PDB file of C-alpha atoms in Angstrom:
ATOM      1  CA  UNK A  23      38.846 -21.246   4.493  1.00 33.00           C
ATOM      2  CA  UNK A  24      41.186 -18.899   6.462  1.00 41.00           C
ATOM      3  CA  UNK A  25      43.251 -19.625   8.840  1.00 45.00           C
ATOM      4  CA  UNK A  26      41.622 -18.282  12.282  1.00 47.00           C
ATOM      5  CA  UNK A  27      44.655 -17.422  14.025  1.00 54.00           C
ATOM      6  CA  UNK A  28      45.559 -15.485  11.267  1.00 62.00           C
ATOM      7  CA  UNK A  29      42.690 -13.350  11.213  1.00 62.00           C
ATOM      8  CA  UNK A  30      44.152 -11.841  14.609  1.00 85.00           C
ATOM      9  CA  UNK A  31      47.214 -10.226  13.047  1.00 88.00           C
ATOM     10  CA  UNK A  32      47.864  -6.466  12.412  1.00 91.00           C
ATOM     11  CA  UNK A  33      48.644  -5.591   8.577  1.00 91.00           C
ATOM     12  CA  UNK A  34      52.027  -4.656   7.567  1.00 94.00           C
ATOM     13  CA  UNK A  35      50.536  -1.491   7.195  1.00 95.00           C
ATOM     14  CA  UNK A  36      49.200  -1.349  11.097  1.00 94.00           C
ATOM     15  CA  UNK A  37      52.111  -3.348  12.935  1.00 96.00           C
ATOM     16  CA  UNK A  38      54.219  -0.602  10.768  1.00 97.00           C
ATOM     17  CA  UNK A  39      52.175   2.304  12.757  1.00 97.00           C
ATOM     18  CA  UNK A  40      52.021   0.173  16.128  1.00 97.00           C
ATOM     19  CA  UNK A  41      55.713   0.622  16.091  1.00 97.00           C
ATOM     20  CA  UNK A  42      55.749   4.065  14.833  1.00 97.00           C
ATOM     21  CA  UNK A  43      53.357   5.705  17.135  1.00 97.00           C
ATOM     22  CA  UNK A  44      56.378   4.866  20.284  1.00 98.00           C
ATOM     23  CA  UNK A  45      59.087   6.756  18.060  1.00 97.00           C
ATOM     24  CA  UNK A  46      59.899   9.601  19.180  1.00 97.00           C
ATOM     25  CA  UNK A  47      60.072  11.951  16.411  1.00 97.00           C
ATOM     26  CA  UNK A  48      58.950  10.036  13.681  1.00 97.00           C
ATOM     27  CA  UNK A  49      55.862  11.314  11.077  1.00 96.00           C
ATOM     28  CA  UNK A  50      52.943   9.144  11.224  1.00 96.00           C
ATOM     29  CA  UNK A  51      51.119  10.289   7.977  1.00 94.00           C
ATOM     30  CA  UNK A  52      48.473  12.952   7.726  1.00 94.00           C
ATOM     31  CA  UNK A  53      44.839  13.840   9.465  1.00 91.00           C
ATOM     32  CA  UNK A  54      42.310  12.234   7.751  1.00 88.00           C
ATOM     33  CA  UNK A  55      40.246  15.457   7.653  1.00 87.00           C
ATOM     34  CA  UNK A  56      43.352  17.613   6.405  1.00 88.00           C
ATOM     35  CA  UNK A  57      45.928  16.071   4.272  1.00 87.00           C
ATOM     36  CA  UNK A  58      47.749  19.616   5.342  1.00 86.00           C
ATOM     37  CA  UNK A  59      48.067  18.803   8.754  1.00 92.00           C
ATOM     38  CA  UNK A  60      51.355  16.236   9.507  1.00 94.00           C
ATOM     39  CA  UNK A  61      51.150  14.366  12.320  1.00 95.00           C
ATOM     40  CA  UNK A  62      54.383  13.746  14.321  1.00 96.00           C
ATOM     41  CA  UNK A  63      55.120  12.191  17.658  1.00 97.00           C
ATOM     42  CA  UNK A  64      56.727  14.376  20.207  1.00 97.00           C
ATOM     43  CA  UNK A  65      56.870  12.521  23.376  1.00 97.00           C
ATOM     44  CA  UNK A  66      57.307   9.266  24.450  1.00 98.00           C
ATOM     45  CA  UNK A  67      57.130   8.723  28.607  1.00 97.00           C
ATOM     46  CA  UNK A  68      56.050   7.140  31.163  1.00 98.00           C
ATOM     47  CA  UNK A  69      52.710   8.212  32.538  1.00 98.00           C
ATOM     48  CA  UNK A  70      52.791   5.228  36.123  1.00 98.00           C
ATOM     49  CA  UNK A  71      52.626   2.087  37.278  1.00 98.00           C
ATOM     50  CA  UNK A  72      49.945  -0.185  37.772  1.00 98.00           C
ATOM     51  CA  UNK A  73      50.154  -3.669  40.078  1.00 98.00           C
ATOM     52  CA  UNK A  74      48.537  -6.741  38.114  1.00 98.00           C
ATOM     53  CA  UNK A  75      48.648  -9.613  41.357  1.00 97.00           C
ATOM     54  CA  UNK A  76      46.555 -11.690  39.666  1.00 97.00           C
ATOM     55  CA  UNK A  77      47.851 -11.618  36.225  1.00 97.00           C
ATOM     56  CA  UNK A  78      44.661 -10.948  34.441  1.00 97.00           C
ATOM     57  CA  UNK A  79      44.050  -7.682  32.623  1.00 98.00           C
ATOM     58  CA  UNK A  80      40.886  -5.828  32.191  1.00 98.00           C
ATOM     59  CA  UNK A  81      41.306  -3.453  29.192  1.00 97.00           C
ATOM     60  CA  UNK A  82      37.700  -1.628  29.154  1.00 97.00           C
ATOM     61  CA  UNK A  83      35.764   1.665  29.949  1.00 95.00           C
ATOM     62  CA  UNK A  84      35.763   2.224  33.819  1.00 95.00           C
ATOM     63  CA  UNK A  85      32.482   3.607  33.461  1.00 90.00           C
ATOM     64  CA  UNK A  86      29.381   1.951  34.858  1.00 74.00           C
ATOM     65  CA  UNK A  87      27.930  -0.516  31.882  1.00 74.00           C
ATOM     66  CA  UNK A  88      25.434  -3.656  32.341  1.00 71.00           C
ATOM     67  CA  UNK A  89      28.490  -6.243  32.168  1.00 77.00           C
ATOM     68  CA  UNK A  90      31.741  -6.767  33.524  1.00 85.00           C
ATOM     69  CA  UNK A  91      34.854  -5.717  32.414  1.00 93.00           C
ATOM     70  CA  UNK A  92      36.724  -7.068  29.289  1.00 95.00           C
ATOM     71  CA  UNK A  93      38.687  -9.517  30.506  1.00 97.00           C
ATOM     72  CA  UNK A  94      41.409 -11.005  28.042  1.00 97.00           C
ATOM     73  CA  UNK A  95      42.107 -14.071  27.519  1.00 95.00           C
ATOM     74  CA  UNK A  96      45.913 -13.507  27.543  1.00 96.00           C
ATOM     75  CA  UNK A  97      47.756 -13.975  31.273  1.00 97.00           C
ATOM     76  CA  UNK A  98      50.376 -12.082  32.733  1.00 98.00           C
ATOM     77  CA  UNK A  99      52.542 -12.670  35.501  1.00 97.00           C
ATOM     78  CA  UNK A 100      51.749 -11.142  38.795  1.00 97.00           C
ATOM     79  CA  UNK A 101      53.495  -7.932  39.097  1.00 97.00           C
ATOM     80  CA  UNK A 102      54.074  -4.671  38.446  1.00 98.00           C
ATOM     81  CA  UNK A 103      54.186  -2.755  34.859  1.00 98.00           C
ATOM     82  CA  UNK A 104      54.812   0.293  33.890  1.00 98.00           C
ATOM     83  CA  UNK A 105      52.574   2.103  31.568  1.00 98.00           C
ATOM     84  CA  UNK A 106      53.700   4.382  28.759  1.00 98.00           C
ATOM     85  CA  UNK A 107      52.048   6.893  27.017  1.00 98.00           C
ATOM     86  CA  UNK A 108      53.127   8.730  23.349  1.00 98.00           C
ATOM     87  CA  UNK A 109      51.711  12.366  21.916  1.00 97.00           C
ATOM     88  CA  UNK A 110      51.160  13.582  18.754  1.00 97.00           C
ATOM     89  CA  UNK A 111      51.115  17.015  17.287  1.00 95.00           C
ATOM     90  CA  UNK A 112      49.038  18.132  14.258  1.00 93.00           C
ATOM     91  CA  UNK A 113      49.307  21.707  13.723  1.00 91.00           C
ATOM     92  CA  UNK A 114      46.252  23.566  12.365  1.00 88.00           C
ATOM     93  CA  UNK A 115      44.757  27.090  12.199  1.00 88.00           C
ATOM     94  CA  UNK A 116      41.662  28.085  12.854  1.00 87.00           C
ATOM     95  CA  UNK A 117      39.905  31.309  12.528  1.00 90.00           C
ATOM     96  CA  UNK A 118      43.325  33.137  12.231  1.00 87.00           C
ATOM     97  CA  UNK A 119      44.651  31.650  15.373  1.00 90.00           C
ATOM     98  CA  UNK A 120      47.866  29.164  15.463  1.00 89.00           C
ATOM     99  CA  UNK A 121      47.102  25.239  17.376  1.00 90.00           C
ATOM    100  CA  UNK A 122      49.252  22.501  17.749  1.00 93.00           C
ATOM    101  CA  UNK A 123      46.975  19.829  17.659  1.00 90.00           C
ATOM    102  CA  UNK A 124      48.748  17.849  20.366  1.00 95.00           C
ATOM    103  CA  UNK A 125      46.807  14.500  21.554  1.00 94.00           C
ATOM    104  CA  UNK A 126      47.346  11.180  23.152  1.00 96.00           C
ATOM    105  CA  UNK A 127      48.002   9.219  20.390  1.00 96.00           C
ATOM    106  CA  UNK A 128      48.541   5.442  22.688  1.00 97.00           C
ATOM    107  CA  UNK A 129      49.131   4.272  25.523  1.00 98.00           C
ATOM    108  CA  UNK A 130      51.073   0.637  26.699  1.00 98.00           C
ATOM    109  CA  UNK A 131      51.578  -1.566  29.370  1.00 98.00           C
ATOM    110  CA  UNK A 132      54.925  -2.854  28.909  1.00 98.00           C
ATOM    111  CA  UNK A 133      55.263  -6.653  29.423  1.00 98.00           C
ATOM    112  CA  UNK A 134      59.178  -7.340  28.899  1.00 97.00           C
ATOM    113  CA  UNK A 135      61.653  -4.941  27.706  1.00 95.00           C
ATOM    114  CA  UNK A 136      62.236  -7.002  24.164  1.00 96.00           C
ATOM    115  CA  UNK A 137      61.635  -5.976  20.590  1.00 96.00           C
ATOM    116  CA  UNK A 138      58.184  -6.988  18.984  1.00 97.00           C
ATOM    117  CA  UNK A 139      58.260  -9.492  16.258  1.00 97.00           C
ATOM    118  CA  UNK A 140      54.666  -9.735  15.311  1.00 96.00           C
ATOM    119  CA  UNK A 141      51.182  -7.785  16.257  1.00 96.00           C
ATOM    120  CA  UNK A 142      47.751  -9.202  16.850  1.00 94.00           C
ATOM    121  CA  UNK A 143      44.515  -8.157  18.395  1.00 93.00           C
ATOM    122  CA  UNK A 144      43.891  -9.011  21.942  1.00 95.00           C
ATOM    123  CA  UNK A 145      40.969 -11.738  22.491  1.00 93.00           C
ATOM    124  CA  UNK A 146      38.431 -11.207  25.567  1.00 94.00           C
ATOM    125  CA  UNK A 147      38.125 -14.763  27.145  1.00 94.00           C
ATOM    126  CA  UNK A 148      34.240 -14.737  25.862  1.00 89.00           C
ATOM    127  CA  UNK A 149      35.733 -13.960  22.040  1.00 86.00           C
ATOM    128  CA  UNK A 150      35.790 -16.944  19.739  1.00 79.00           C
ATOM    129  CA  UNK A 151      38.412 -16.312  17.296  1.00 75.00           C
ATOM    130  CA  UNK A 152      36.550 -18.849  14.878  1.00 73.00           C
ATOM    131  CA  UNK A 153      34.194 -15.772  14.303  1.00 68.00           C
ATOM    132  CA  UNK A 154      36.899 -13.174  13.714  1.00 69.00           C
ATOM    133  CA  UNK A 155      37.107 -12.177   9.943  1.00 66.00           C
ATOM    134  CA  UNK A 156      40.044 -11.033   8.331  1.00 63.00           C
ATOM    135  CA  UNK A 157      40.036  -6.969   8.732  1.00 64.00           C
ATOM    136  CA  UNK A 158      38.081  -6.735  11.543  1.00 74.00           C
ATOM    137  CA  UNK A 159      38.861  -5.316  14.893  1.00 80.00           C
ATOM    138  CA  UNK A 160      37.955  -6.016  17.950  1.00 84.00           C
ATOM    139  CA  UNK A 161      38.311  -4.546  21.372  1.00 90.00           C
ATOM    140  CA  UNK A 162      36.309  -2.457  24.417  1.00 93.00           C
ATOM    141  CA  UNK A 163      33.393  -0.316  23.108  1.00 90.00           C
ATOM    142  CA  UNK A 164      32.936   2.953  25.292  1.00 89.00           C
ATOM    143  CA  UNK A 165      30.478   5.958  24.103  1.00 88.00           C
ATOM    144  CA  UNK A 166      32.882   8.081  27.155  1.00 88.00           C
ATOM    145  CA  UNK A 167      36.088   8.239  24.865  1.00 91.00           C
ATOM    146  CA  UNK A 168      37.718   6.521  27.920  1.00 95.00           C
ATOM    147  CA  UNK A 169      39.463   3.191  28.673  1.00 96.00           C
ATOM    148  CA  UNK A 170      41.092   1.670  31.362  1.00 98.00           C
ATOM    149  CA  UNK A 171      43.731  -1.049  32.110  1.00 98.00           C
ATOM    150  CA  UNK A 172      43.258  -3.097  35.842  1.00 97.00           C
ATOM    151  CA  UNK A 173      43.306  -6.248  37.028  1.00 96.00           C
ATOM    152  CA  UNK A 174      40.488  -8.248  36.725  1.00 95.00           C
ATOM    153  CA  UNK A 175      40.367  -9.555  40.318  1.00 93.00           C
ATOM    154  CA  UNK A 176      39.816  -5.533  41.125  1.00 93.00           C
ATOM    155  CA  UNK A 177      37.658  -4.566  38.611  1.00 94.00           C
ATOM    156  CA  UNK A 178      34.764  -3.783  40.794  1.00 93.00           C
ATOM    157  CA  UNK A 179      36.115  -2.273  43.420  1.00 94.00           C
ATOM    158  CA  UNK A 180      38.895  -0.039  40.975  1.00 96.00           C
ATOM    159  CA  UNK A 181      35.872   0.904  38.629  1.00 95.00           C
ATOM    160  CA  UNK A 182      33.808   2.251  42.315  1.00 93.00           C
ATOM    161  CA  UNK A 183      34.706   5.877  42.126  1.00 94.00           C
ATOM    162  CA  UNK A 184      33.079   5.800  38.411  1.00 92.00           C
ATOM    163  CA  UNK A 185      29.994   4.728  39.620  1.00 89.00           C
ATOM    164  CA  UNK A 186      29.615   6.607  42.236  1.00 88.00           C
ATOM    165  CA  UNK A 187      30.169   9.868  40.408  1.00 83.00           C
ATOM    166  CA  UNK A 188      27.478   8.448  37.544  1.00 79.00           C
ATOM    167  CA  UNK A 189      25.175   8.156  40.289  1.00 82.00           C
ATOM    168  CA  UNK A 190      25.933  11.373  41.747  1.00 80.00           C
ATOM    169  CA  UNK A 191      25.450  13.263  38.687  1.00 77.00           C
ATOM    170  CA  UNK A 192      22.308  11.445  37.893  1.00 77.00           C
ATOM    171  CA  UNK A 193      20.796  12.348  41.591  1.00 79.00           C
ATOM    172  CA  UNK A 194      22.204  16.285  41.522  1.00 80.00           C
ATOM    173  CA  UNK A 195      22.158  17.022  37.450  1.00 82.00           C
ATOM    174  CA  UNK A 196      24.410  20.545  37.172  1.00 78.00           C
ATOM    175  CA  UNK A 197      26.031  19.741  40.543  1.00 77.00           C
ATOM    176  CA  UNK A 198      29.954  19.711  40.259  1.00 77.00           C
ATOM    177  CA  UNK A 199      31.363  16.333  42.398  1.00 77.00           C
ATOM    178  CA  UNK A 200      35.232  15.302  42.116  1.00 82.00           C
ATOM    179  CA  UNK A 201      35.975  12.147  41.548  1.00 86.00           C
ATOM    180  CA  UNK A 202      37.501  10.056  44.275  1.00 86.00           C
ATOM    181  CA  UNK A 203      40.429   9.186  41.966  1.00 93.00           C
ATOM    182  CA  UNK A 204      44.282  10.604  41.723  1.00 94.00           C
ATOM    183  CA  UNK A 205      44.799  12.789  38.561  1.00 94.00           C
ATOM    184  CA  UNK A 206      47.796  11.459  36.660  1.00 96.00           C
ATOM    185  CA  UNK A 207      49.064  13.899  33.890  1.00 93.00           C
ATOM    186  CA  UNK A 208      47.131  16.895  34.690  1.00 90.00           C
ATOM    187  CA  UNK A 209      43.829  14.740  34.715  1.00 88.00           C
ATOM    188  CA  UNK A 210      44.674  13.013  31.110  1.00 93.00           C
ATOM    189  CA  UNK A 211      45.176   9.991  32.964  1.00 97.00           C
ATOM    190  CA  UNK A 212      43.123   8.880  36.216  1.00 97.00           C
ATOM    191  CA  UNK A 213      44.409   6.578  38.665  1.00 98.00           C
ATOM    192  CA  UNK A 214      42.947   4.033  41.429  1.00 97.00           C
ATOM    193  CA  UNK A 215      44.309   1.944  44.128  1.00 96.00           C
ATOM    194  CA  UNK A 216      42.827  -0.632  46.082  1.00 95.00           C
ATOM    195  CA  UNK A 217      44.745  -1.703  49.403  1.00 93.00           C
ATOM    196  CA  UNK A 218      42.796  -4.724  49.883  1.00 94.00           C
ATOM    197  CA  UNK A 219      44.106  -6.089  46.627  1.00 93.00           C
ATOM    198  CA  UNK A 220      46.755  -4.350  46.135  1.00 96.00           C
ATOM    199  CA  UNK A 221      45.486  -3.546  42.690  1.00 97.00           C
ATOM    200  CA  UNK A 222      45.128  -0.167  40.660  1.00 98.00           C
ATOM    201  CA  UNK A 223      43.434   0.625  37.156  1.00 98.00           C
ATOM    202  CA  UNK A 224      44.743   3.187  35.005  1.00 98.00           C
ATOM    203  CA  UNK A 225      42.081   5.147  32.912  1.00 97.00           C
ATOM    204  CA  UNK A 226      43.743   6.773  29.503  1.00 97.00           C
ATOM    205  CA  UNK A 227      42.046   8.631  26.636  1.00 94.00           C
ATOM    206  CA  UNK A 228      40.097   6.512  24.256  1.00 93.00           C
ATOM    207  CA  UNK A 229      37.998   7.087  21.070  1.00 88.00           C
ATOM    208  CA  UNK A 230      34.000   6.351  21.540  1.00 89.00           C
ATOM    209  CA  UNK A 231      32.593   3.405  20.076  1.00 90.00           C
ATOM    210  CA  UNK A 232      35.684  -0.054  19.375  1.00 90.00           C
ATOM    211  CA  UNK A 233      38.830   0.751  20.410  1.00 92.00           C
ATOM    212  CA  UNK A 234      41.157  -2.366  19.569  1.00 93.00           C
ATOM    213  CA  UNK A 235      43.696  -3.566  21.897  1.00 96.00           C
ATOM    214  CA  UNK A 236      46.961  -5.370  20.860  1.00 97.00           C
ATOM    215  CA  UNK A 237      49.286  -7.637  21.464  1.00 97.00           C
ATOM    216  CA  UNK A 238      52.937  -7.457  20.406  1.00 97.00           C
ATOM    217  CA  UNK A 239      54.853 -10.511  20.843  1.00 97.00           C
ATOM    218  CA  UNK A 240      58.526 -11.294  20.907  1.00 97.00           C
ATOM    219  CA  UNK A 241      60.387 -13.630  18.788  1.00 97.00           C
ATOM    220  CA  UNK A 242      59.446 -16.227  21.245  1.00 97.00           C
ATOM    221  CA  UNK A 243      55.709 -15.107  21.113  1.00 95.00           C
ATOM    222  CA  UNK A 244      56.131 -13.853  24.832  1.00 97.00           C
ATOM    223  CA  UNK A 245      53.816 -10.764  25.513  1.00 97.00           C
ATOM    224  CA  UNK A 246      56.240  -7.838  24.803  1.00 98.00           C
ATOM    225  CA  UNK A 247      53.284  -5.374  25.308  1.00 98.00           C
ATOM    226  CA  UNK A 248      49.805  -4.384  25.286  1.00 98.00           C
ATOM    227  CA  UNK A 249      49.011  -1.664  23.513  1.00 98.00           C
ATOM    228  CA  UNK A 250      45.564   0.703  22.975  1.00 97.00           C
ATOM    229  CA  UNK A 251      45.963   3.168  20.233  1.00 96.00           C
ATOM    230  CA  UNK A 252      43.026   5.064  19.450  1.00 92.00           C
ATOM    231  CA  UNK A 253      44.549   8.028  17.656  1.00 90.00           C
ATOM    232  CA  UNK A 254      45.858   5.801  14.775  1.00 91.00           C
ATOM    233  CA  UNK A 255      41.845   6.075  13.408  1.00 88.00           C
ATOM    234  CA  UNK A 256      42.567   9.649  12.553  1.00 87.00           C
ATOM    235  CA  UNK A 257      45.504   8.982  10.296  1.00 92.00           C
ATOM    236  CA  UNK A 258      44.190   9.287   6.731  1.00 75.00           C
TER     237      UNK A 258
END
């Protein structure tokens, strides 16, 4: 029988890219729909900061669903953490014309400024790692190609502007509405605050369907990181 805990870890192969996708510089592999097309990171920065006062992390689509946020199991301390992003490029042409193929490859909220020793999936507080099998991954499902990280305390009030422009849409169909939210990145990256809480969620690019979320650990398997990084799926 395996060992449970175990079943948690990244491969070699995916701790390897975990680290990579944060290098500035470095080649990732190739597009899984073009072994042509190289795929290289080419900027590492941060995108904000987000305030976590209760310690407990939502990582989940800020779009309206039928159940609350995914909560992890995992606890912070109170504070304030910056989140990075990183970009790839994968240059391509298409119908004579030159692209670069540049994406948001991942995105972190960074814990403690240590190296990371070991990678392993992030457990909601409703997962029972008993049921994890070696290979899997788990993490937020979203059919909007969008995630989000908040505090949980928050989550329904930071997740409001979402709903109300679902509902909007729904009443008005064709109807153009903003969203009641602070663009972050030219609108890659949308950002809420909530003064009562003094909370804010940070909503980054995502693929549809699982996206995993992970945990890098230090040496002393302290929380070094959490890390979303969808664009790793398109590496061949």
């Amino acid at each position: 029988m395996q060992d449970a805990s175990k079943a948690a870890n990244a491969s070699p192969e995916k701790s390897a890219l975990l680290e990579a996708v944060f290098t500035m510089g470095k080649r990732l592999g190739v597009h899984r729909h073009d072994a042509l097309r190289s795929v290289d990171v080419v900027e590492v920065n941060v995108v904000a900061s987000i305030r976590l006062p209760s310690g407990r992390l939502v990582v989940d689509t800020p779009w309206p669903e039928d159940r609350p946020g995914r909560e992890l199991a995992e606890r912070l301390p109170p504070g304030t953490y910056n989140v990075e992003a990183s970009w790839v490029e994968a240059p391509y042409e298409f119908m004579g014309e030159s692209f670069d193929g540049r994406e948001c490859a991942a995105v972190r909220l960074l814990v403690r400024d240590e190296p990371v020793a070991v990678w392993e999936m992030a457990l909601g507080v409703h997962d029972d790692i008993e049921q994890l099998i070696s290979g899997d991954e788990i993490g937020f499902q979203t059919d909007t190609a969008m995630g989000a990280f908040a505090d949980a305390c928050g989550w329904q009030a930071l997740t409001e502007p979402f709903r109300q422009f679902w509902e909007r849409c729904e009443q008005l169909p064709g109807v153009a509405f903003d969203r009641e939210t602070e663009e972050v990145r030219s609108g890659e990256f949308e950002k809420v605050t909530h003064h009562a809480s003094q909370a804010d969620l940070l909503a980054f690019p995502a693929n549809e369907g699982v996206t995993a979320v992970w945990i890098g650990r230090t040496a002393a398997s302290q929380v070094a990181t959490i890390t979303v990084a969808p664009y790793l799926s398109w590496l061949a």
